Structures are given as C-alpha cells and as structure tokens.
Amino acid sequence: MAKNKWDAQDYAKHSSAQWKWAEELIHKLQLNGTEHVLDIGCGDGKISAALAQKLEMGSITGVDASPEMIALAQKEFNIDLWPNLDFKVMDAADIRLDKKYDIAFSNATLHWVADHGAVLAGINACLNPNGKILLQMGGAGNAQAMIDIVTECIDTSGWSDYFTGFEFPYYFYAVADYQNWLPQHGFIADRVELLAKDMQHEGIDGLKGWLRTTWFPYTDRLPDHLKELFLDEIVSVYLKKFPVDTHGKTHVRMVRLEVDATKCK
C-alpha cells in the first residue's frame, strides 16, 4: 500500500459505494460498545468515526499507509473532539501496535496488498485471545468487465507504449486462499465467502471520479495532459456496453471477499 499516492480529498468525494458497504459490514460486527477496534485501511477516517460513535466505552485506532489519508482523517476527526479515536500511518502488511484489540476490521482496502499472510500475522499479534476479524475486500472476479475494457483500450487505442512492464495493481483473492491462510496464522474461519455487489455512481461524472481516484496506478503511467483523455475513452467504451440506467446511475459489477474469523486461544 505504501507505494500508492492517494488524493485524499478526491477519494472522499467519490467513495460512496465503499461507505455503503462499510455500513453493512459495521452492522455485522454487532458491537456492544465496549470493544477496542482496529480499522485497517481507514482512509479519510469517516468509517472509523462511525465506529467510534458506537464505542462509547471502547476505542478505535485507524491505520492507513497513506500519509495524505491520515492527515485528512486527523484534521476531520480531531482527537480533542473524538477522544476514543486515533489514527496512525501504518502499512497493512506491517502492523506493529503495542495496544491489544478485540476486533480487527477492514473495508475495501486489502485488495491493494499482495502479502495477506503478513497482514494476518500482524493482526494476530495485536488481537486479544478469541479476538475477531471481519475483513471485506475485492475478491476473485472483481470488476472484471471494467478490467477487460481498460485492458482492451490500452491494447487497441495507442496507449500500450505507456504500459510497458506494467503489473496489475490489485490482488483479488479467492475463498480457498483465505481458507489456507487463516489456520496458518492462528485463526479459525467462521465464514469466508464471495459476495456479488452492484457499485453505483451518479452518472458519467461519478463513474469517472471513481476511476480517477482508485485506478490511479493506470493514470500515473501517463503524462498529465493525457490522463483525462484516457479516462474519457474508458468511460465511453464502458457505457456502450453498460449504459446509464433510467435513474441516471452507472453500474459496475463487483465481487467482494468477506472474511469472518476468530483468533485461536
């Protein structure tokens, strides 16, 4: 994650789907308000803050590898006003914390991380016995239609010279991967599954905003004056196959990998 340079303000404007899915995930935690929670990949901090509001007798630490994201989170959710909430710059694959937690939570982050064994080892080290993890990330088959179109545009529209040596930047793992990794790192799987999701955005601008803020590993390969042209082409090709609906929404078929597990005693 540390190699990715995020535009924190722009992400905050174009992450409505991530927020919606986070709310669904938070509900699954069934918090009693006393827990100490670790939020891995906390981004701009608004999801951590939503959790903090449910933890009147507990606390939450949000970690993210992006200094820009953490700076925005600390600005928006000042510790003087949010005493049970703090933020730290930290890579998900190198979690080192002195404090012990009851729950490790992560939403829409870990598909940016290659080594999930390192993630699980770091989580295990800072969880209490019988601590829980609830993780959701892009899983096998995620955004496949969009990936195919981006690849097609690169290969057929004169962009390929900019992508020599390019490596696919996301890590979409399968259920079987986590079923192997969890016991290796001291966890018992309670539920590991792939979930189909429909990501919606407000029209063309919303779809393009999402691409601009989360597909920057592609646009970073281009000169600044070509980035918008590249995104316009992708959006145009995509919407020919998956048009805006009658309510002005665009749709991207997503697949999320959700992991619910318990730390062994």
Short mmCIF file of C-alpha atoms in Angstrom, two decimals:
data_model
loop_
_atom_site.label_atom_id
_atom_site.label_comp_id
_atom_site.label_asym_id
_atom_site.label_seq_id
_atom_site.Cartn_x
_atom_site.Cartn_y
_atom_site.Cartn_z
CA MET A 1 0.00 0.00 0.00
CA ALA A 2 2.78 2.43 0.77
CA LYS A 3 3.71 2.84 -2.91
CA ASN A 4 0.28 4.28 -3.75
CA LYS A 5 -0.11 8.04 -3.51
CA TRP A 6 -3.74 8.89 -2.85
CA ASP A 7 -5.63 12.11 -3.47
CA ALA A 8 -7.42 12.03 -0.13
CA GLN A 9 -9.86 14.85 -0.87
CA ASP A 10 -10.88 13.41 -4.23
CA TYR A 11 -11.32 9.95 -2.75
CA ALA A 12 -13.60 11.36 -0.06
CA LYS A 13 -15.85 12.73 -2.81
CA HIS A 14 -16.05 9.50 -4.82
CA SER A 15 -16.25 6.70 -2.26
CA SER A 16 -20.00 6.47 -1.67
CA ALA A 17 -20.11 2.77 -2.55
CA GLN A 18 -17.30 1.99 -0.12
CA TRP A 19 -19.21 3.90 2.56
CA LYS A 20 -22.43 1.97 1.86
CA TRP A 21 -20.66 -1.36 2.06
CA ALA A 22 -18.86 -0.30 5.22
CA GLU A 23 -22.19 0.46 6.90
CA GLU A 24 -23.38 -3.05 6.03
CA LEU A 25 -20.16 -4.51 7.41
CA ILE A 26 -20.33 -2.49 10.64
CA HIS A 27 -23.83 -3.87 11.26
CA LYS A 28 -22.40 -7.40 11.11
CA LEU A 29 -20.00 -6.61 13.97
CA GLN A 30 -22.91 -6.42 16.47
CA LEU A 31 -20.91 -4.16 18.78
CA ASN A 32 -21.82 -3.80 22.45
CA GLY A 33 -19.93 -0.51 22.81
CA THR A 34 -17.02 -1.70 24.95
CA GLU A 35 -14.76 -3.14 22.28
CA HIS A 36 -11.37 -1.90 21.18
CA VAL A 37 -11.29 -1.98 17.38
CA LEU A 38 -8.51 -1.74 14.81
CA ASP A 39 -9.62 -0.31 11.45
CA ILE A 40 -7.13 -1.36 8.76
CA GLY A 41 -7.05 0.94 5.75
CA CYS A 42 -9.10 3.66 7.42
CA GLY A 43 -8.69 6.11 4.53
CA ASP A 44 -10.23 9.52 5.22
CA GLY A 45 -11.43 8.37 8.65
CA LYS A 46 -15.18 8.65 8.25
CA ILE A 47 -15.77 4.91 8.69
CA SER A 48 -13.56 4.86 11.79
CA ALA A 49 -15.58 7.77 13.14
CA ALA A 50 -18.84 5.90 12.51
CA LEU A 51 -17.42 3.01 14.52
CA ALA A 52 -16.23 5.36 17.28
CA GLN A 53 -19.79 6.60 17.75
CA LYS A 54 -20.83 3.03 18.56
CA LEU A 55 -17.98 2.52 21.05
CA GLU A 56 -18.96 4.71 23.99
CA MET A 57 -16.91 2.60 26.40
CA GLY A 58 -14.40 1.38 23.84
CA SER A 59 -11.98 2.83 21.32
CA ILE A 60 -10.81 2.59 17.75
CA THR A 61 -7.47 3.01 16.03
CA GLY A 62 -7.48 3.69 12.30
CA VAL A 63 -4.34 2.85 10.32
CA ASP A 64 -3.55 3.59 6.70
CA ALA A 65 -0.39 3.53 4.62
CA SER A 66 -1.22 6.88 3.01
CA PRO A 67 0.09 9.92 4.94
CA GLU A 68 -2.34 12.05 2.91
CA MET A 69 -5.30 9.99 4.10
CA ILE A 70 -4.19 10.04 7.73
CA ALA A 71 -3.61 13.81 7.61
CA LEU A 72 -7.16 14.32 6.34
CA ALA A 73 -8.58 11.94 8.97
CA GLN A 74 -6.75 13.72 11.79
CA LYS A 75 -7.99 17.08 10.52
CA GLU A 76 -11.61 15.99 10.16
CA PHE A 77 -11.76 13.98 13.40
CA ASN A 78 -9.58 15.82 15.88
CA ILE A 79 -8.64 13.74 18.91
CA ASP A 80 -9.79 16.54 21.26
CA LEU A 81 -13.35 16.04 19.99
CA TRP A 82 -13.03 12.30 19.38
CA PRO A 83 -11.13 11.00 22.45
CA ASN A 84 -11.81 7.34 21.66
CA LEU A 85 -10.48 7.64 18.10
CA ASP A 86 -6.88 7.91 16.90
CA PHE A 87 -5.08 7.47 13.59
CA LYS A 88 -1.64 6.19 12.60
CA VAL A 89 0.29 5.91 9.35
CA MET A 90 0.92 2.19 9.00
CA ASP A 91 1.06 -0.37 6.21
CA ALA A 92 -1.43 -3.23 6.46
CA ALA A 93 1.37 -5.71 5.77
CA ASP A 94 3.49 -4.32 8.61
CA ILE A 95 1.11 -3.81 11.54
CA ARG A 96 3.01 -3.13 14.76
CA LEU A 97 0.98 -1.87 17.71
CA ASP A 98 1.53 -2.09 21.45
CA LYS A 99 -2.17 -1.92 22.25
CA LYS A 100 -4.36 -5.04 22.18
CA TYR A 101 -7.66 -5.10 20.30
CA ASP A 102 -10.84 -7.15 20.40
CA ILE A 103 -11.68 -6.74 16.71
CA ALA A 104 -9.74 -6.10 13.52
CA PHE A 105 -11.93 -4.57 10.82
CA SER A 106 -11.15 -3.69 7.22
CA ASN A 107 -13.28 -2.49 4.35
CA ALA A 108 -12.24 -2.00 0.71
CA THR A 109 -8.51 -1.97 1.44
CA LEU A 110 -6.76 -5.32 1.35
CA HIS A 111 -7.04 -5.83 -2.42
CA TRP A 112 -4.19 -3.30 -2.55
CA VAL A 113 -1.94 -5.64 -0.54
CA ALA A 114 -0.03 -8.59 -2.00
CA ASP A 115 1.03 -10.43 1.16
CA HIS A 116 -2.07 -11.28 3.16
CA GLY A 117 -0.07 -13.69 5.28
CA ALA A 118 1.84 -10.69 6.63
CA VAL A 119 -1.46 -8.89 7.23
CA LEU A 120 -2.86 -11.79 9.23
CA ALA A 121 0.34 -12.21 11.22
CA GLY A 122 0.29 -8.53 12.19
CA ILE A 123 -3.37 -8.70 13.16
CA ASN A 124 -2.83 -11.83 15.25
CA ALA A 125 -0.02 -10.17 17.20
CA CYS A 126 -2.24 -7.29 18.36
CA LEU A 127 -5.52 -9.17 18.96
CA ASN A 128 -6.69 -10.43 22.33
CA PRO A 129 -7.35 -14.17 22.70
CA ASN A 130 -10.59 -15.04 20.92
CA GLY A 131 -10.38 -11.70 19.11
CA LYS A 132 -12.38 -11.38 15.91
CA ILE A 133 -11.56 -10.26 12.41
CA LEU A 134 -14.08 -9.02 9.84
CA LEU A 135 -12.49 -8.11 6.54
CA GLN A 136 -14.04 -7.22 3.19
CA MET A 137 -12.06 -6.55 0.03
CA GLY A 138 -12.19 -7.03 -3.72
CA GLY A 139 -12.25 -10.76 -4.42
CA ALA A 140 -11.72 -13.09 -7.36
CA GLY A 141 -13.60 -11.77 -10.38
CA ASN A 142 -13.98 -8.24 -9.01
CA ALA A 143 -14.74 -5.50 -11.58
CA GLN A 144 -13.88 -7.94 -14.36
CA ALA A 145 -15.86 -6.13 -17.05
CA MET A 146 -14.08 -2.86 -16.27
CA ILE A 147 -10.69 -4.58 -16.17
CA ASP A 148 -11.36 -6.13 -19.58
CA ILE A 149 -12.32 -2.78 -21.08
CA VAL A 150 -9.30 -0.97 -19.62
CA THR A 151 -7.04 -3.70 -20.99
CA GLU A 152 -8.74 -3.52 -24.38
CA CYS A 153 -8.31 0.27 -24.55
CA ILE A 154 -4.63 0.01 -23.67
CA ASP A 155 -4.01 -2.69 -26.27
CA THR A 156 -6.00 -1.25 -29.17
CA SER A 157 -6.05 2.54 -28.83
CA GLY A 158 -2.41 3.55 -28.86
CA TRP A 159 -1.79 3.60 -25.11
CA SER A 160 0.37 0.49 -24.92
CA ASP A 161 3.72 2.31 -25.03
CA TYR A 162 2.91 3.88 -21.67
CA PHE A 163 2.28 0.48 -20.09
CA THR A 164 5.46 -1.40 -20.93
CA GLY A 165 6.31 -3.51 -17.88
CA PHE A 166 3.05 -2.59 -16.15
CA GLU A 167 1.92 -5.02 -13.45
CA PHE A 168 -1.71 -5.45 -12.47
CA PRO A 169 -2.00 -3.40 -9.26
CA TYR A 170 -4.77 -5.23 -7.41
CA TYR A 171 -4.85 -8.55 -5.56
CA PHE A 172 -8.23 -10.27 -5.86
CA TYR A 173 -8.01 -13.47 -3.85
CA ALA A 174 -10.40 -16.42 -3.64
CA VAL A 175 -12.15 -18.19 -0.77
CA ALA A 176 -9.66 -21.06 -0.94
CA ASP A 177 -6.76 -18.67 -0.39
CA TYR A 178 -8.12 -17.48 2.95
CA GLN A 179 -9.19 -20.95 3.98
CA ASN A 180 -5.50 -21.86 3.68
CA TRP A 181 -4.07 -18.69 5.24
CA LEU A 182 -6.29 -18.36 8.30
CA PRO A 183 -5.18 -21.53 10.16
CA GLN A 184 -1.56 -20.88 9.17
CA HIS A 185 -1.71 -17.58 11.09
CA GLY A 186 -3.68 -18.63 14.15
CA PHE A 187 -7.31 -18.10 13.10
CA ILE A 188 -10.38 -20.27 12.85
CA ALA A 189 -12.59 -19.42 9.88
CA ASP A 190 -16.19 -18.69 10.84
CA ARG A 191 -17.23 -17.60 7.34
CA VAL A 192 -15.32 -16.91 4.13
CA GLU A 193 -17.36 -16.09 1.05
CA LEU A 194 -17.51 -14.14 -2.19
CA LEU A 195 -20.37 -11.63 -2.42
CA ALA A 196 -21.73 -10.11 -5.63
CA LYS A 197 -22.18 -6.33 -5.39
CA ASP A 198 -23.52 -3.65 -7.68
CA MET A 199 -21.40 -0.49 -7.47
CA GLN A 200 -23.46 2.53 -8.46
CA HIS A 201 -22.36 6.05 -9.29
CA GLU A 202 -24.16 9.24 -10.20
CA GLY A 203 -23.90 9.34 -13.96
CA ILE A 204 -20.81 9.67 -16.10
CA ASP A 205 -19.04 12.09 -13.75
CA GLY A 206 -19.46 9.74 -10.80
CA LEU A 207 -18.07 6.77 -12.71
CA LYS A 208 -15.15 8.80 -13.98
CA GLY A 209 -14.46 10.14 -10.50
CA TRP A 210 -14.25 6.60 -9.12
CA LEU A 211 -11.84 5.61 -11.88
CA ARG A 212 -9.72 8.69 -11.31
CA THR A 213 -9.40 8.14 -7.55
CA THR A 214 -8.93 4.36 -7.37
CA TRP A 215 -7.45 3.40 -10.75
CA PHE A 216 -4.58 5.87 -10.48
CA PRO A 217 -1.97 3.10 -10.92
CA TYR A 218 -3.05 3.26 -14.58
CA THR A 219 -3.30 7.02 -15.00
CA ASP A 220 0.01 7.54 -13.19
CA ARG A 221 1.68 5.93 -16.21
CA LEU A 222 0.50 8.79 -18.41
CA PRO A 223 1.57 12.40 -18.89
CA ASP A 224 -0.78 14.76 -17.06
CA HIS A 225 -2.28 16.16 -20.26
CA LEU A 226 -3.41 12.68 -21.36
CA LYS A 227 -4.95 11.38 -18.15
CA GLU A 228 -8.44 12.79 -18.67
CA LEU A 229 -8.46 11.64 -22.30
CA PHE A 230 -7.61 8.11 -21.20
CA LEU A 231 -10.41 8.09 -18.62
CA ASP A 232 -12.89 9.56 -21.10
CA GLU A 233 -12.15 6.75 -23.53
CA ILE A 234 -12.59 4.05 -20.89
CA VAL A 235 -15.88 5.55 -19.71
CA SER A 236 -17.15 5.89 -23.28
CA VAL A 237 -16.37 2.26 -24.16
CA TYR A 238 -17.74 1.00 -20.85
CA LEU A 239 -21.06 2.84 -21.17
CA LYS A 240 -21.63 1.47 -24.66
CA LYS A 241 -21.72 -1.97 -23.07
CA PHE A 242 -23.25 -0.98 -19.72
CA PRO A 243 -25.35 2.16 -20.28
CA VAL A 244 -26.51 4.65 -17.67
CA ASP A 245 -29.86 3.46 -16.28
CA THR A 246 -33.15 5.35 -16.34
CA HIS A 247 -32.33 6.90 -12.95
CA GLY A 248 -29.02 8.33 -14.17
CA LYS A 249 -26.93 5.70 -12.38
CA THR A 250 -23.96 3.80 -13.73
CA HIS A 251 -23.31 0.23 -12.60
CA VAL A 252 -20.17 -1.84 -12.15
CA ARG A 253 -20.41 -5.48 -11.17
CA MET A 254 -18.15 -6.10 -8.20
CA VAL A 255 -17.19 -9.18 -6.20
CA ARG A 256 -16.20 -8.79 -2.55
CA LEU A 257 -14.32 -11.35 -0.49
CA GLU A 258 -15.61 -11.29 3.09
CA VAL A 259 -13.67 -12.96 5.89
CA ASP A 260 -15.09 -13.55 9.36
CA ALA A 261 -12.74 -15.42 11.69
CA THR A 262 -11.70 -15.86 15.34
CA LYS A 263 -8.22 -15.89 16.81
CA CYS A 264 -7.26 -19.18 18.39
CA LYS A 265 -6.71 -19.08 22.14
#
